[in-house]
Short mmCIF file of C-alpha atoms in Angstrom, two decimals:
data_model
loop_
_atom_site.label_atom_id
_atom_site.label_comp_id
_atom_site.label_asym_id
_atom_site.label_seq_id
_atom_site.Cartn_x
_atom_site.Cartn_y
_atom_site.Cartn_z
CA UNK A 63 55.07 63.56 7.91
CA UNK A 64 58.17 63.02 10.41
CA UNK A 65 60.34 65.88 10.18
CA UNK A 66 63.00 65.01 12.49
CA UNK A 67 66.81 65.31 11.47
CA UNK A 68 67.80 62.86 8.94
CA UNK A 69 70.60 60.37 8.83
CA UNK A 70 73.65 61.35 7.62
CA UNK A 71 74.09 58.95 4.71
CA UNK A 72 74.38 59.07 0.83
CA UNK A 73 71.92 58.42 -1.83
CA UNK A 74 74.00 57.82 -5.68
CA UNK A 75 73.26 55.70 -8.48
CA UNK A 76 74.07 52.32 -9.06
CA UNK A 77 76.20 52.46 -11.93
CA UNK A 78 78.33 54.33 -10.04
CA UNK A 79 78.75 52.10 -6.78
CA UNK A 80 81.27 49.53 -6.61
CA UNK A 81 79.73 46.05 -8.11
CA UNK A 82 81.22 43.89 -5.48
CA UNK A 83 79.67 45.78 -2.89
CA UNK A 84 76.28 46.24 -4.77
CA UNK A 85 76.06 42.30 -4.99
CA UNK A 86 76.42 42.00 -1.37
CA UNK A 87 73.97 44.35 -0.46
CA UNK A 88 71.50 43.04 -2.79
CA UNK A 89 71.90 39.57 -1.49
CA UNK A 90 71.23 41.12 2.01
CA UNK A 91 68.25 42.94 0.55
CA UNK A 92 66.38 40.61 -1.46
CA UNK A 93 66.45 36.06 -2.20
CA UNK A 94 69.24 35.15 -4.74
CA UNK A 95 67.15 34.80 -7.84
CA UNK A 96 66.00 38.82 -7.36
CA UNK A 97 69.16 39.63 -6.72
CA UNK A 98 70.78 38.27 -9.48
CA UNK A 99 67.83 39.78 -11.49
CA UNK A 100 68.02 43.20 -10.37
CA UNK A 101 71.98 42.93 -11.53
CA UNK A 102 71.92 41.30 -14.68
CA UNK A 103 68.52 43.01 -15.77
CA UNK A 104 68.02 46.28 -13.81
CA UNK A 105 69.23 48.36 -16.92
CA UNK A 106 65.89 46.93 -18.31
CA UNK A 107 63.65 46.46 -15.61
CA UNK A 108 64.54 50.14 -14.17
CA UNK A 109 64.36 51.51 -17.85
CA UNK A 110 68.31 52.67 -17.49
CA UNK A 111 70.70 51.61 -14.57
CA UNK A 112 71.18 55.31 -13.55
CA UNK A 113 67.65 54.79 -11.86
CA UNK A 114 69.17 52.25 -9.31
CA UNK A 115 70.00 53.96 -6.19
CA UNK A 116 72.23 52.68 -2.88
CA UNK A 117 71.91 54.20 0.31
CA UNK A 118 75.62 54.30 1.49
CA UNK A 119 76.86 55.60 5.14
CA UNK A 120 80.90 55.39 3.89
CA UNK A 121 82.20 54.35 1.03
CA UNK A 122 82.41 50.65 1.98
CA UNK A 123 79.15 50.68 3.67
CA UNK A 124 75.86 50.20 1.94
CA UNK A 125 72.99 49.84 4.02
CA UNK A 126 69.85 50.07 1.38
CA UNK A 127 68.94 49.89 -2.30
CA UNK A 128 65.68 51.57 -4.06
CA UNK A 129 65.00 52.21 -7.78
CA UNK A 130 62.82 55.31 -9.22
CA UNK A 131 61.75 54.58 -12.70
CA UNK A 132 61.23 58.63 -14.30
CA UNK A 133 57.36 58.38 -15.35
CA UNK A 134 54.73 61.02 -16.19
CA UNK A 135 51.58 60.87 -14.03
CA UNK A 136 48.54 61.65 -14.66
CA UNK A 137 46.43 63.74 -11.73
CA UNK A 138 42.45 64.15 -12.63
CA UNK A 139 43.34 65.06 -16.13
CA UNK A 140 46.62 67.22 -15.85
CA UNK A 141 50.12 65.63 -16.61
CA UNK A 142 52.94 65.84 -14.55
CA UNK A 143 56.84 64.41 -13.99
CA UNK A 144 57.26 61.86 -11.69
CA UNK A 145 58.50 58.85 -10.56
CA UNK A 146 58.15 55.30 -10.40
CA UNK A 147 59.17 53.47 -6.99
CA UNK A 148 59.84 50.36 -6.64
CA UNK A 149 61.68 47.59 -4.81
CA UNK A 150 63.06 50.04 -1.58
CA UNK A 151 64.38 47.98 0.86
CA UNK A 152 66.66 49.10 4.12
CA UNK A 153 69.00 46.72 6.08
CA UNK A 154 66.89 45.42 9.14
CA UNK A 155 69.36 46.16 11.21
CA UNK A 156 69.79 49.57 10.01
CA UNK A 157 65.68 50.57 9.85
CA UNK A 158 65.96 52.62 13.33
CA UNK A 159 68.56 55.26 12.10
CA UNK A 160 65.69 56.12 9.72
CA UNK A 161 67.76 55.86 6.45
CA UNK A 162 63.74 55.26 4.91
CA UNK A 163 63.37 58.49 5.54
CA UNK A 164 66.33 59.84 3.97
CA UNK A 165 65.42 58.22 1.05
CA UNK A 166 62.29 59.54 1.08
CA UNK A 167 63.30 62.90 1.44
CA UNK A 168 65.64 62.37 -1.48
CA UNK A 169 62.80 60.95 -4.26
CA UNK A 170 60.52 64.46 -3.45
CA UNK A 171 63.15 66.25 -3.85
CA UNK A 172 64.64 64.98 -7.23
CA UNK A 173 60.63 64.58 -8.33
CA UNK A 174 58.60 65.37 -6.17
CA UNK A 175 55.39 63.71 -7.40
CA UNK A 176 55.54 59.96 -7.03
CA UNK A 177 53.59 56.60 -7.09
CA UNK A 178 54.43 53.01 -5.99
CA UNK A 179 53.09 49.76 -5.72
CA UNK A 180 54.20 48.71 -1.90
CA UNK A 181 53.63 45.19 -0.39
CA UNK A 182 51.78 45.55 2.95
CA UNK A 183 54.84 46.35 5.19
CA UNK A 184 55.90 49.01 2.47
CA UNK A 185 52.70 50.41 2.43
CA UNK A 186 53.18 51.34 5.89
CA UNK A 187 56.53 52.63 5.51
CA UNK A 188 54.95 54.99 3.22
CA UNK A 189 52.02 55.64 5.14
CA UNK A 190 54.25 56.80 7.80
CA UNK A 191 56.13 59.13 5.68
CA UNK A 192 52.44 61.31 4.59
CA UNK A 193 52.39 59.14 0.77
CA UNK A 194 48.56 58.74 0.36
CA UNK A 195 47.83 54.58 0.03
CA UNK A 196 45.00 53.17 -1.73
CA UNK A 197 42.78 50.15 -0.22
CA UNK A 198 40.89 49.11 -2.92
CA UNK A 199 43.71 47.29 -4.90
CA UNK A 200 42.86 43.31 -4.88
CA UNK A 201 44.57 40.14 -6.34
CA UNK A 202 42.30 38.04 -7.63
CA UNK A 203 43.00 34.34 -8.73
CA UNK A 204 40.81 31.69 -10.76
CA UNK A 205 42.56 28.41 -9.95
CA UNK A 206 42.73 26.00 -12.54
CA UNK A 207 44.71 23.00 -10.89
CA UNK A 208 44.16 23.95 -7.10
CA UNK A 209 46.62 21.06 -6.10
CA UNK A 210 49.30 23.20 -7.64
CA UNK A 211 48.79 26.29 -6.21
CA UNK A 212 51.93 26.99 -4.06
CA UNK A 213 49.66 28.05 -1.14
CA UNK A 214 48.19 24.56 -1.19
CA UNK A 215 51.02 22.31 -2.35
CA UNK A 216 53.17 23.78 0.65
CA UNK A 217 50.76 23.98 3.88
CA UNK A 218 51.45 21.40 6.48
CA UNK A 219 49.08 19.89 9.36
CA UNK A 220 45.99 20.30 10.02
CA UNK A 221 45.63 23.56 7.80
CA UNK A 222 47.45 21.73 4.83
CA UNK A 223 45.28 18.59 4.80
CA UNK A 224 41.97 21.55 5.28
CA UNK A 225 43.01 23.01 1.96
CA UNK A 226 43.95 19.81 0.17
CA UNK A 227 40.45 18.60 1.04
CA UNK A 228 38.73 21.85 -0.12
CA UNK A 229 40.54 21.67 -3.61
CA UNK A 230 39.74 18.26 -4.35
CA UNK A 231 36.29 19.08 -3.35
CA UNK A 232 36.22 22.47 -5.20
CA UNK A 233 37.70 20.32 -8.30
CA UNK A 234 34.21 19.19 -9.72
CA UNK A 235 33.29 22.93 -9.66
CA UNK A 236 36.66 24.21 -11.38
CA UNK A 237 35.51 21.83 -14.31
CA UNK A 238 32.05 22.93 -14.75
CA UNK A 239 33.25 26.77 -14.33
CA UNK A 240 36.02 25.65 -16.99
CA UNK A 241 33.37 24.70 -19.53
CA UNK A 242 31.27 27.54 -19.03
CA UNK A 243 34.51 29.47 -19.97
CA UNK A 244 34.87 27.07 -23.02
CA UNK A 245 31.26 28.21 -24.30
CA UNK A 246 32.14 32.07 -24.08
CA UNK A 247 31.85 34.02 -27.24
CA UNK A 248 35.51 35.04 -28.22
CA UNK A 249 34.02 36.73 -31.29
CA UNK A 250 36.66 39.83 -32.44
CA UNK A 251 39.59 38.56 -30.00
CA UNK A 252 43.27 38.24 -31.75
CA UNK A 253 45.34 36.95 -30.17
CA UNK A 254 49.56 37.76 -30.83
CA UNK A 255 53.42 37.07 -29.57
CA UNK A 256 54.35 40.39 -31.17
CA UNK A 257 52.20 43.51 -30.78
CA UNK A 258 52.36 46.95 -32.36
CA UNK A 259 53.77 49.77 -29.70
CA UNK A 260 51.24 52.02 -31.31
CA UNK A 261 48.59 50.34 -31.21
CA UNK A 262 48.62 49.39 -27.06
CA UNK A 263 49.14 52.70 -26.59
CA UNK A 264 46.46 54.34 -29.13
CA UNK A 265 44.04 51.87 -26.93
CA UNK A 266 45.75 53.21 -23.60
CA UNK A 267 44.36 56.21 -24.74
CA UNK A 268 40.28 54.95 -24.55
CA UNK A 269 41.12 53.76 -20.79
CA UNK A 270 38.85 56.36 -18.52
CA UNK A 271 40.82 58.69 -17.23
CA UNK A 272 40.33 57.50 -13.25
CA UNK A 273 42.50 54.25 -14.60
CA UNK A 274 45.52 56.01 -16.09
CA UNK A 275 47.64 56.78 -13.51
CA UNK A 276 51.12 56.65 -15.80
CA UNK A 277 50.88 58.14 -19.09
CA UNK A 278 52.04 55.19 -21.52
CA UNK A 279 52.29 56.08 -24.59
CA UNK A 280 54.54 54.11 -27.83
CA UNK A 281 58.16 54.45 -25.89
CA UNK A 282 56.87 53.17 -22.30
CA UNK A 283 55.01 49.88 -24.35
CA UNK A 284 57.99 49.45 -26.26
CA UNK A 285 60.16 49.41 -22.65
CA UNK A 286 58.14 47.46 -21.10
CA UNK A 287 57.20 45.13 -22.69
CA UNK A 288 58.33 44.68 -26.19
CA UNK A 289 62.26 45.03 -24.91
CA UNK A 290 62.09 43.01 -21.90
CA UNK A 291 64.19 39.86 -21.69
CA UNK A 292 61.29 37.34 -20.98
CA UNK A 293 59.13 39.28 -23.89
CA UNK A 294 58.24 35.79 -25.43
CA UNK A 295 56.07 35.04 -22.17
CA UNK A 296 54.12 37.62 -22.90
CA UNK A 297 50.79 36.91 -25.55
CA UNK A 298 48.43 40.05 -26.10
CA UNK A 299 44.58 40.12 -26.36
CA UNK A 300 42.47 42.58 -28.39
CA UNK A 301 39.24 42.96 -28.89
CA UNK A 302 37.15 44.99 -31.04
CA UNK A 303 34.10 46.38 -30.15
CA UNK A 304 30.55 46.60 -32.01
CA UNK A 305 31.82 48.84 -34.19
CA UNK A 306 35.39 45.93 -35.54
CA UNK A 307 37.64 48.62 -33.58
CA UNK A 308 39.96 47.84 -31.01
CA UNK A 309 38.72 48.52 -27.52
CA UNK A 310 40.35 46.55 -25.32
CA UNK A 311 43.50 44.73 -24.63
CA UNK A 312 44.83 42.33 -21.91
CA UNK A 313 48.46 41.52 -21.49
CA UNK A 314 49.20 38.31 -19.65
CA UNK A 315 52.81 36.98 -18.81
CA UNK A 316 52.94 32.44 -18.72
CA UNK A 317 56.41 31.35 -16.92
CA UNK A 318 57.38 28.52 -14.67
CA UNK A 319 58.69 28.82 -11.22
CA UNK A 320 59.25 26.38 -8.93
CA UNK A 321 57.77 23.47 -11.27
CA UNK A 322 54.42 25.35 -11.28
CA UNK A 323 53.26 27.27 -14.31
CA UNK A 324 51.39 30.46 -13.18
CA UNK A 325 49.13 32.85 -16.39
CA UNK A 326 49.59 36.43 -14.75
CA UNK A 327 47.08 39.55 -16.14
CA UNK A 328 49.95 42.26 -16.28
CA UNK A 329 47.94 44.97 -18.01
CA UNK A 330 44.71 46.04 -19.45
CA UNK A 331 44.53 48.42 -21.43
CA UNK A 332 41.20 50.39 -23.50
CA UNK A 333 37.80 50.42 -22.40
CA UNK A 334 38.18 48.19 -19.36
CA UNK A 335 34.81 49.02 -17.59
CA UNK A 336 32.91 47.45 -20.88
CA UNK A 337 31.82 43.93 -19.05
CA UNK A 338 31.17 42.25 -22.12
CA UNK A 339 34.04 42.45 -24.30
CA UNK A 340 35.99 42.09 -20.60
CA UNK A 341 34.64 38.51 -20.55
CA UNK A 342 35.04 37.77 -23.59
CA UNK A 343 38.97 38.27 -23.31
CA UNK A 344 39.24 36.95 -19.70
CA UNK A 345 37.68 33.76 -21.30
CA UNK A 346 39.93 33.49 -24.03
CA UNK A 347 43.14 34.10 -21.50
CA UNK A 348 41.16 31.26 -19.40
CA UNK A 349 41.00 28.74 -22.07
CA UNK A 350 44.92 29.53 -23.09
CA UNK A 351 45.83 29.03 -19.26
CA UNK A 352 44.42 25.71 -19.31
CA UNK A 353 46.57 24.30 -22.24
CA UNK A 354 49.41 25.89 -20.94
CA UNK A 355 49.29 23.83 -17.51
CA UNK A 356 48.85 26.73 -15.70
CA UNK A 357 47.74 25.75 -12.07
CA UNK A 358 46.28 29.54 -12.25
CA UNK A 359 45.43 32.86 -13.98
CA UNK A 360 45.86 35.95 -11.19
CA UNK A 361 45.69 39.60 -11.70
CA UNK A 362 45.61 43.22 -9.53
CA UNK A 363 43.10 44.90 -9.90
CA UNK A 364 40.64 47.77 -8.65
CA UNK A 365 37.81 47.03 -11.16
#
């Protein structure tokens, strides 16, 4: 880790930086529609707005933004305080004065054990600064109206006309993977709008240990979730195994953007290495996709 001298700046909380100035850093930082977002929602989305944080040089000058969402983590099978980062972002034309660093200095001090879910340039941002990075993380898409997908709507030339050509051509296949889905058992799956706190969190609690990285127990589903201001987009998935207990659950999140409608896999929770009842769900988010519109069904995964 680089232990040169750092910046002289100032790290505070959002709520108590001025809001004219915090709306012009955030449009710097991040496209209108996040920014607006991270204003009008960060209480939410940052589970309290004293978890925002601007990097200031002077009172008048902010020159990055980063939030750090108070979580406890799970190492092997001890429990420990921590923190949550997400959405750090430094001026461009301040990254050389190594205000990153600062920052980074600042969230192991105030927690010192912390986790993150960086884009590739973030990733090594954090590499740089000795945070370990995983490489086995991968998103993973099964396209339902390929002509939709963004990727392929957008592309230009000779690569845009490539892809249009391999969607109509991959078209015939999407249908006859689509019925296969259609003829999946989805024996023991309810589906619901509204789930029980306890529940999610009694199945978080079958997950193998190597999956449960943040302990989430009633209060963080409830946060999450249950509280959030798009919580209608959300529809829930449990199973029940052999035995008519619940074993598994999927969360998925259906919005528009853009004119597109996208069917995102935003959690799974319970006994997610059992294949079968896996399917089973995946094909009953699959078939709800479809009559939604979606154009696709994505998740992250490491499974």
């Amino acid at each position: 880790m680089n232990t040169s001298p750092q910046p002289r700046c100032k790290i505070y909380s959002a709520d108590e930086a001025d809001p004219q100035q915090l709306k012009t850093l955030l449009d710097s930082c991040f496209a209108e529609e996040k920014s607006d977002f991270l204003r009008s929602q960060g209480s939410w989305y940052c589970n309290g707005r004293e978890n925002q944080y601007v990097i200031a040089t002077s009172p008048s000058e902010y020159v990055g933004y980063f939030a750090l969402i108070p979580a406890r983590l799970r190492v092997d099978e001890e429990v420990f305080p921590g923190a949550w980062l997400i959405d750090i972002y430094v001026l461009r034309e301040h990254r050389v004065r190594r205000y990153e660093s600062a920052a980074d200095a600042f969230m192991r001090e105030k927690y010192g054990l912390l986790i993150g879910f960086p884009n590739i340039l973030a990733a090594k941002i954090h590499k740089k600064h000795g945070w370990g990075v995983r490489d086995d993380l991968k998103l993973q898409m099964f396209p339902l109206q390929p002509l939709k997908i963004p990727l392929v709507r957008e592309a230009r030339g000779l690569k845009g006309a490539v892809l249009k050509a391999a969607a109509l051509l991959g078209t015939p296949l999407l249908q006859i993977l689509k019925l296969t889905v259609s003829l999946t058992s989805t024996h023991g799956i309810t589906k619901t709008q509204k789930a029980d706190p306890d529940v999610l969190a009694a199945l978080d609690s079958k997950m193998p240990v190597r999956f449960r990285t943040i302990v989430r127990d009633r209060s963080y589903f409830q946060w999450r979730f249950l509280s959030a201001p798009h919580a209608d987009q959300f529809k829930y998935y449990l199973a029940q195994g052999e035995t008519g207990e619940l074993e598994l659950g999927l969360i998925t999140r259906t919005f528009t953007r853009d004119g597109v409608t996208i069917t995102r896999i935003v959690d799974l929770i319970g006994a997610v290495t059992n294949a079968e009842l896996l399917k089973r769900a995946v094909g009953e988010v699959l078939r709800d996709a479809a009559k939604a519109g979606s154009a696709y069904v994505s998740v992250i995964s490491s499974l």
